[in-house]
CSV table of C-alpha atoms and ligand atoms in Angstrom, one decimal:
chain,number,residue,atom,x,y,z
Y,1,UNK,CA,96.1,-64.0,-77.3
Y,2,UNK,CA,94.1,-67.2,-75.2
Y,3,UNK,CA,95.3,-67.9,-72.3
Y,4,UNK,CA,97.1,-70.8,-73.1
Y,5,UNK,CA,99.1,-68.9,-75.7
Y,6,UNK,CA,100.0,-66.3,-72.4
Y,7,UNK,CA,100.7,-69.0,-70.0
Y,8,UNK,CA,103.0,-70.7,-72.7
Y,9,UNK,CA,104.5,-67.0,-73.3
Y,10,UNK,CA,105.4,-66.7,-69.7
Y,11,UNK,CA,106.5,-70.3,-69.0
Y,12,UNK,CA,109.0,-69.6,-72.1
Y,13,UNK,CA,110.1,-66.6,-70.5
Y,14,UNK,CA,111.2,-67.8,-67.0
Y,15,UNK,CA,112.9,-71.1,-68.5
Y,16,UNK,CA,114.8,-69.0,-70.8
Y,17,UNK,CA,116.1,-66.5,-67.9
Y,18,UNK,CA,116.7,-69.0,-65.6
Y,19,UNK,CA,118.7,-70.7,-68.1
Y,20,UNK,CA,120.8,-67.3,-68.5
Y,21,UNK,CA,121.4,-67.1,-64.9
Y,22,UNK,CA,122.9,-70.9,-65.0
Y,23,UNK,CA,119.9,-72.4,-62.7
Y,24,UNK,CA,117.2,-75.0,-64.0
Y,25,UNK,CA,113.9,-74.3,-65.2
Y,26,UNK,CA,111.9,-75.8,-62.8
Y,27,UNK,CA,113.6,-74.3,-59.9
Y,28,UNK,CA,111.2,-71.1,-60.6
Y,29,UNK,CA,107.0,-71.7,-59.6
Y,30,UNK,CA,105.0,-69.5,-61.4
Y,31,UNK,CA,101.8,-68.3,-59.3
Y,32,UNK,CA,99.3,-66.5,-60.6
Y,33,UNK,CA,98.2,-63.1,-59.1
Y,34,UNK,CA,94.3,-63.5,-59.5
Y,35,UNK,CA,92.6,-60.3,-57.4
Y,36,UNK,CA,89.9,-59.0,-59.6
Y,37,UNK,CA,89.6,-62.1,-61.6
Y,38,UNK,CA,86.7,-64.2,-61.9
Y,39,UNK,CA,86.5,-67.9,-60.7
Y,40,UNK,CA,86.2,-69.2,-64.2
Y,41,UNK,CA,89.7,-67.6,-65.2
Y,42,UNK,CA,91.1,-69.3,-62.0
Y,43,UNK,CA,89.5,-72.9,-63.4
Y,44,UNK,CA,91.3,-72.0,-66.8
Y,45,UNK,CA,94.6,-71.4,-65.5
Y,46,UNK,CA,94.3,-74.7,-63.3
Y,47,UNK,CA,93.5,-76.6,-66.9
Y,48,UNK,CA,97.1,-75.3,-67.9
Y,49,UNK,CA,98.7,-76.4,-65.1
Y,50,UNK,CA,98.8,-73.1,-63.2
Y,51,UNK,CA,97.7,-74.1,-59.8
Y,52,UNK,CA,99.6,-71.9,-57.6
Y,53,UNK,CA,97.8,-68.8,-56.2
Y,54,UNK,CA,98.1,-65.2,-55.1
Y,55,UNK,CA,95.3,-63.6,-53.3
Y,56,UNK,CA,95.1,-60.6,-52.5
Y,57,UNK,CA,92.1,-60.0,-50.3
Y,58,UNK,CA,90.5,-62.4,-47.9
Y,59,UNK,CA,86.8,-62.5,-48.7
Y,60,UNK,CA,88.3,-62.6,-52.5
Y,61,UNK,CA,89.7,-65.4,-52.3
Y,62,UNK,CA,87.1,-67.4,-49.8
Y,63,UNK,CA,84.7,-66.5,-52.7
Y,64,UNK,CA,86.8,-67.6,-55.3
Y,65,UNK,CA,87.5,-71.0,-53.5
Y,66,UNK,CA,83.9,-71.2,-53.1
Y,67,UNK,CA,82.9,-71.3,-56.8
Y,68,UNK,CA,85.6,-73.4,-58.1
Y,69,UNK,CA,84.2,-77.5,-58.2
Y,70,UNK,CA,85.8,-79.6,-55.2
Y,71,UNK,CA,87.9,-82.1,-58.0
Y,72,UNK,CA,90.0,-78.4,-59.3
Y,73,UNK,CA,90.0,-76.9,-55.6
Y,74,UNK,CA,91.7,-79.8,-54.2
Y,75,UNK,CA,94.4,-79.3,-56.5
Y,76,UNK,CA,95.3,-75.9,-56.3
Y,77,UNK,CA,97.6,-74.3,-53.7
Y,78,UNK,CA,96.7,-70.8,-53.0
Y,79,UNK,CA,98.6,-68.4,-50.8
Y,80,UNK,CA,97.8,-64.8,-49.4
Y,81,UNK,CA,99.8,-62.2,-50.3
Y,82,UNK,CA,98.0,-59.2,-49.5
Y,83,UNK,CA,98.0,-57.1,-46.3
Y,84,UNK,CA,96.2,-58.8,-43.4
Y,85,UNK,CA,94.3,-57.3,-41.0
Y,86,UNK,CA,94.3,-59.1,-38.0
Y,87,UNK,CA,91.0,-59.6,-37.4
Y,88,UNK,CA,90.9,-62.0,-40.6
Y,89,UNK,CA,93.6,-64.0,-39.6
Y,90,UNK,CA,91.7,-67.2,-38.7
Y,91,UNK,CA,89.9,-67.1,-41.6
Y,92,UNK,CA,93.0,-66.4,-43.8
Y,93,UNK,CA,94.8,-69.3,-41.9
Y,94,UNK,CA,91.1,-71.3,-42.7
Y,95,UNK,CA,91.1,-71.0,-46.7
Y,96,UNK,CA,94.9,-70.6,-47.4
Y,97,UNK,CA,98.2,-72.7,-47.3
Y,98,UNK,CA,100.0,-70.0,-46.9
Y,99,UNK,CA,100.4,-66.2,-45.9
Y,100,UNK,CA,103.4,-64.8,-47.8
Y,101,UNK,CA,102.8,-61.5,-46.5
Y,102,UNK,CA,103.7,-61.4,-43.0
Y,103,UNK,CA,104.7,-57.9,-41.7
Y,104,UNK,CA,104.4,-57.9,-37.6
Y,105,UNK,CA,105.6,-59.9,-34.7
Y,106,UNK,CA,102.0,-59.7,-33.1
Y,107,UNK,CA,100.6,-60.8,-36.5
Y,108,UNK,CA,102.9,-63.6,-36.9
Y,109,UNK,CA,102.3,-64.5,-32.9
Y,110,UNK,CA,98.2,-64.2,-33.4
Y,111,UNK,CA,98.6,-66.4,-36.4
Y,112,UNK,CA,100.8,-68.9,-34.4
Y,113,UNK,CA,98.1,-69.2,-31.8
Y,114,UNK,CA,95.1,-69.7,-34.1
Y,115,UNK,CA,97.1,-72.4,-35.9
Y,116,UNK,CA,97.6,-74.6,-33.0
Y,117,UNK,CA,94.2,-73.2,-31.7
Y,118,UNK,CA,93.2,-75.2,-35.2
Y,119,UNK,CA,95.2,-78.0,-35.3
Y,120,UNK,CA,97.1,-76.2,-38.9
Y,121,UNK,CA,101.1,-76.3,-40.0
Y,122,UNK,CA,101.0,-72.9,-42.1
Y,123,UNK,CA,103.6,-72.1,-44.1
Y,124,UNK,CA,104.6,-67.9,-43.5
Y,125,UNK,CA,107.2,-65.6,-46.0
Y,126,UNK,CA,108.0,-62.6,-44.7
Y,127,UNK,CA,107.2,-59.5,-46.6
Y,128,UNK,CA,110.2,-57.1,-46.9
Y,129,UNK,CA,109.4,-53.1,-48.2
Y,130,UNK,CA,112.7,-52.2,-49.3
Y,131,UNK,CA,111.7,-49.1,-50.6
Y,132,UNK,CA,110.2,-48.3,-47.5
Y,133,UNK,CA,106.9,-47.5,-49.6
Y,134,UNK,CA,104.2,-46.5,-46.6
Y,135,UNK,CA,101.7,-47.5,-48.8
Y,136,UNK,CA,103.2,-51.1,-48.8
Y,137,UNK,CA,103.1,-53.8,-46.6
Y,138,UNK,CA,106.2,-55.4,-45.7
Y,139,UNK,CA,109.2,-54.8,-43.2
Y,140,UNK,CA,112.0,-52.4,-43.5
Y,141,UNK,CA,115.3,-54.5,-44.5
Y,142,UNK,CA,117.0,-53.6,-41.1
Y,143,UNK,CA,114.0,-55.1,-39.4
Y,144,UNK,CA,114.5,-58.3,-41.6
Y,145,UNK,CA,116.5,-60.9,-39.6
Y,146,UNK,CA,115.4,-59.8,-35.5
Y,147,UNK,CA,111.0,-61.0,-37.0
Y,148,UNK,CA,112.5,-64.2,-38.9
Y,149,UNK,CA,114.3,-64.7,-35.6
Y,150,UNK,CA,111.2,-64.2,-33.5
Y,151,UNK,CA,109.1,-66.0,-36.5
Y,152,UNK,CA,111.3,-69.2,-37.1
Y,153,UNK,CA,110.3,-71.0,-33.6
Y,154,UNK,CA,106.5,-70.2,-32.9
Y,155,UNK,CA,104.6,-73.4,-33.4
Y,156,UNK,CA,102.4,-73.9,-36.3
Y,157,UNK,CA,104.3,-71.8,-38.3
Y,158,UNK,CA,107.2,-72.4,-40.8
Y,159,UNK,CA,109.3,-69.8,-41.9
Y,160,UNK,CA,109.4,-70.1,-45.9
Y,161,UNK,CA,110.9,-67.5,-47.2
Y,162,UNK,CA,110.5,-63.7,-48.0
Y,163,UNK,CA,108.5,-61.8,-50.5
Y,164,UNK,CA,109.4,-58.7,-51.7
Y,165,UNK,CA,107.6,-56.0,-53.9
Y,166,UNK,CA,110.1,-53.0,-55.3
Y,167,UNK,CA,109.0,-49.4,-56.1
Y,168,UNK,CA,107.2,-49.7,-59.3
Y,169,UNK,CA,109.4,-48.4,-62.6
Y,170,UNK,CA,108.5,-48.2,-66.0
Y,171,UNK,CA,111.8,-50.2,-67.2
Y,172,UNK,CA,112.1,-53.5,-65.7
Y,173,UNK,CA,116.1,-52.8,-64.9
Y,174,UNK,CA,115.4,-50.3,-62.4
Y,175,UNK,CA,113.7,-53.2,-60.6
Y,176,UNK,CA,117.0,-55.2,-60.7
Y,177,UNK,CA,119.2,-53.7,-57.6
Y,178,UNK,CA,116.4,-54.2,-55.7
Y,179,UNK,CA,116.0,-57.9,-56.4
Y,180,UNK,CA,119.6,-58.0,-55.7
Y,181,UNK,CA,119.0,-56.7,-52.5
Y,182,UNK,CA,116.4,-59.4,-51.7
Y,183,UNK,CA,118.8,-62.2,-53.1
Y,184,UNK,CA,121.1,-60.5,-50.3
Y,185,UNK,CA,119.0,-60.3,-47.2
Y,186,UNK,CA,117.4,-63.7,-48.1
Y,187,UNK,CA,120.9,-65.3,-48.2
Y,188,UNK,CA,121.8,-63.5,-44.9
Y,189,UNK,CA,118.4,-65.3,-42.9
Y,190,UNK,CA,119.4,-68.8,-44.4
Y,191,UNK,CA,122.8,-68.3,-43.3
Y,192,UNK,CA,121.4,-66.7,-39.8
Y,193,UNK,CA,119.0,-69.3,-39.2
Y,194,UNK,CA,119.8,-72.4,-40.4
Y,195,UNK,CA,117.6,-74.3,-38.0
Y,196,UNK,CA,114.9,-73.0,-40.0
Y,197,UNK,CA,114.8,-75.7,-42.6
Y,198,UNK,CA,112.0,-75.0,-44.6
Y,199,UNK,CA,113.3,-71.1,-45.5
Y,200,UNK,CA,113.8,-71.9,-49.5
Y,201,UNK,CA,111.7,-69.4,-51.3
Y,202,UNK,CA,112.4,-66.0,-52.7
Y,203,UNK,CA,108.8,-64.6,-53.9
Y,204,UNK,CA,109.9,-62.0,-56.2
Y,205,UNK,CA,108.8,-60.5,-59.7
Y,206,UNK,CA,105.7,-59.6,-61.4
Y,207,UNK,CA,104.4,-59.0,-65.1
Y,208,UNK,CA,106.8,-56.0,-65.8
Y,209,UNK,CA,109.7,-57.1,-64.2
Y,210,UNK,CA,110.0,-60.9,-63.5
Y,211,UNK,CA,112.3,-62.2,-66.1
Y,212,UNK,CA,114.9,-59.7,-64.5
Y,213,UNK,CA,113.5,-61.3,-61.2
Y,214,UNK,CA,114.6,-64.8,-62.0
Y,215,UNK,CA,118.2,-63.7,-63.3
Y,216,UNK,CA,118.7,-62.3,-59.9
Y,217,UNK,CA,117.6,-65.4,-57.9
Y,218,UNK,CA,114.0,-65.6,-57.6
Y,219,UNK,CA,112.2,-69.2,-56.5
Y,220,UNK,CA,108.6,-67.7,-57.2
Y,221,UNK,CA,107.3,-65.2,-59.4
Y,222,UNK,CA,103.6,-63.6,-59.2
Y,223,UNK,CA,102.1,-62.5,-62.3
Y,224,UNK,CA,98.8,-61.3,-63.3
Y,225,UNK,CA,98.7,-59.0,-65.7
Y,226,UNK,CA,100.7,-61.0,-68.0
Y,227,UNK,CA,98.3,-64.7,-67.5
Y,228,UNK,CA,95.2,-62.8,-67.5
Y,229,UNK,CA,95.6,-59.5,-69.8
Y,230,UNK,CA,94.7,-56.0,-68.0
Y,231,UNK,CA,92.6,-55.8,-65.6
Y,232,UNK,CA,89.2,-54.6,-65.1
Y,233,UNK,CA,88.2,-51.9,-63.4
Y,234,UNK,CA,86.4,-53.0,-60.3
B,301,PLP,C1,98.7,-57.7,-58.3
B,301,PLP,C2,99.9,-58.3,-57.7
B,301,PLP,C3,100.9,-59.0,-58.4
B,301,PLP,C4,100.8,-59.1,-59.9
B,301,PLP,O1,100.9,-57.9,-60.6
B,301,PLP,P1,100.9,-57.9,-62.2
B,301,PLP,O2,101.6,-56.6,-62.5
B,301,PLP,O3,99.5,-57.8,-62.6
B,301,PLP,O4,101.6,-59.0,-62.7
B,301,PLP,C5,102.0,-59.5,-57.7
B,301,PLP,N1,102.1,-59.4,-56.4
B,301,PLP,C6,101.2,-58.7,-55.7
B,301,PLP,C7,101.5,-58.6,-54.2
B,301,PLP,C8,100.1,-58.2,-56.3
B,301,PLP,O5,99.2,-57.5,-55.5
């Protein structure tokens, strides 16, 4: 299958389960999940329309920004959703619109000061591990509501909305109480916080699992696997 036949494929498949859960179509972004992918791929998916994207790794996605032509770059609006280290934060906060994968208070304070340091507004999501995977970013879901209360107020930060990643299984519906779950605690911060104006997005989902993702509430799904085909070994 071309990519434009995979891109139409998935674009079918969210419409159709948001339209199942009763919610429009276009309340659901599709971003694509690009780690391991080469820059040309990237261009192709912008030439479909796919211009929202996750990157995994820092240098990764510098590099990839750096080979893709100015008149596509300018259009496309990439986000981090890896684990950050602190010491990349500036450039992170540099070459990305967004970090969707805040874990920590002292991350989220370091990336508050290099923001203002730099004159940025940065939108954050907050990364929740709800099955308390150690090899996972992310906080626990107790820990949830005290960092987006900590989060919400520290300039050059806005709080956006969570992410969440569940414990990988084979069949898609073991993946759904979990999205419930993050339906449920991302409910409970907009109702907590409702100074925090921007908190709309619900980053859930992924090739296996994200048309169960979307029935249960999802605002952003991040897919690679099923835009790109398998991917390579590096
Ligand atoms: C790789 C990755 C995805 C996409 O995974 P696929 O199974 O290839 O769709 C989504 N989210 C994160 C955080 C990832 O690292």
């Amino acid at each position: 299958m071309a990519l434009a036949e995979r891109v139409a494929a998935v674009r079918g498949a969210i419409s159709a389960a948001a339209e199942r859960a009763g919610r429009p179509a276009g309340s659901v972004r599709l971003m694509a999940a690009v780690k391991t992918r080469p820059p040309s791929e990237i261009q192709a998916l912008a030439s479909e329309g796919v211009v929202l994207i996750g990157e995994n790794r820092v240098q990764e996605g510098v590099e990839h920004l750096e080979a893709i032509p100015l008149e596509v770059r300018r259009n496309l609006e990439v986000h981090f959703i890896g684990r950050l280290q602190a010491n990349k934060a500036r450039k992170a906060l540099l070459a990305f619109r967004a970090i969707d994968s805040l874990d920590s208070l002292s991350l989220a304070e370091r990336l508050s000061r290099i923001a203002r340091e730099e004159g940025l507004e940065r939108d954050v999501m907050i990364e929740v591990n709800l099955g308390e995977e150690s090899q996972k970013g992310g906080v626990a879901a107790g820990d949830l509501l005290h960092l987006a209360r900590a989060v919400q107020p520290l300039p050059g930060l806005r709080l956006a909305g969570i992410m969440g990643v569940p414990p990988y299984g084979e069949n898609p519906e073991a993946s759904r109480p979990f999205f419930r779950r993050l339906r449920e605690l991302f409910d409970e911060v907009r109702r907590a916080i409702p100074e925090a104006g921007d908190f709309g997005q619900l980053s859930m989902g992924m090739s296996h699992d994200f048309v169960v993702a979307v029935e249960e509430g999802a605002t952003m799904v991040r897919i690679g696997t099923a835009l790109f085909g398998p991917r390579r070994a590096p």
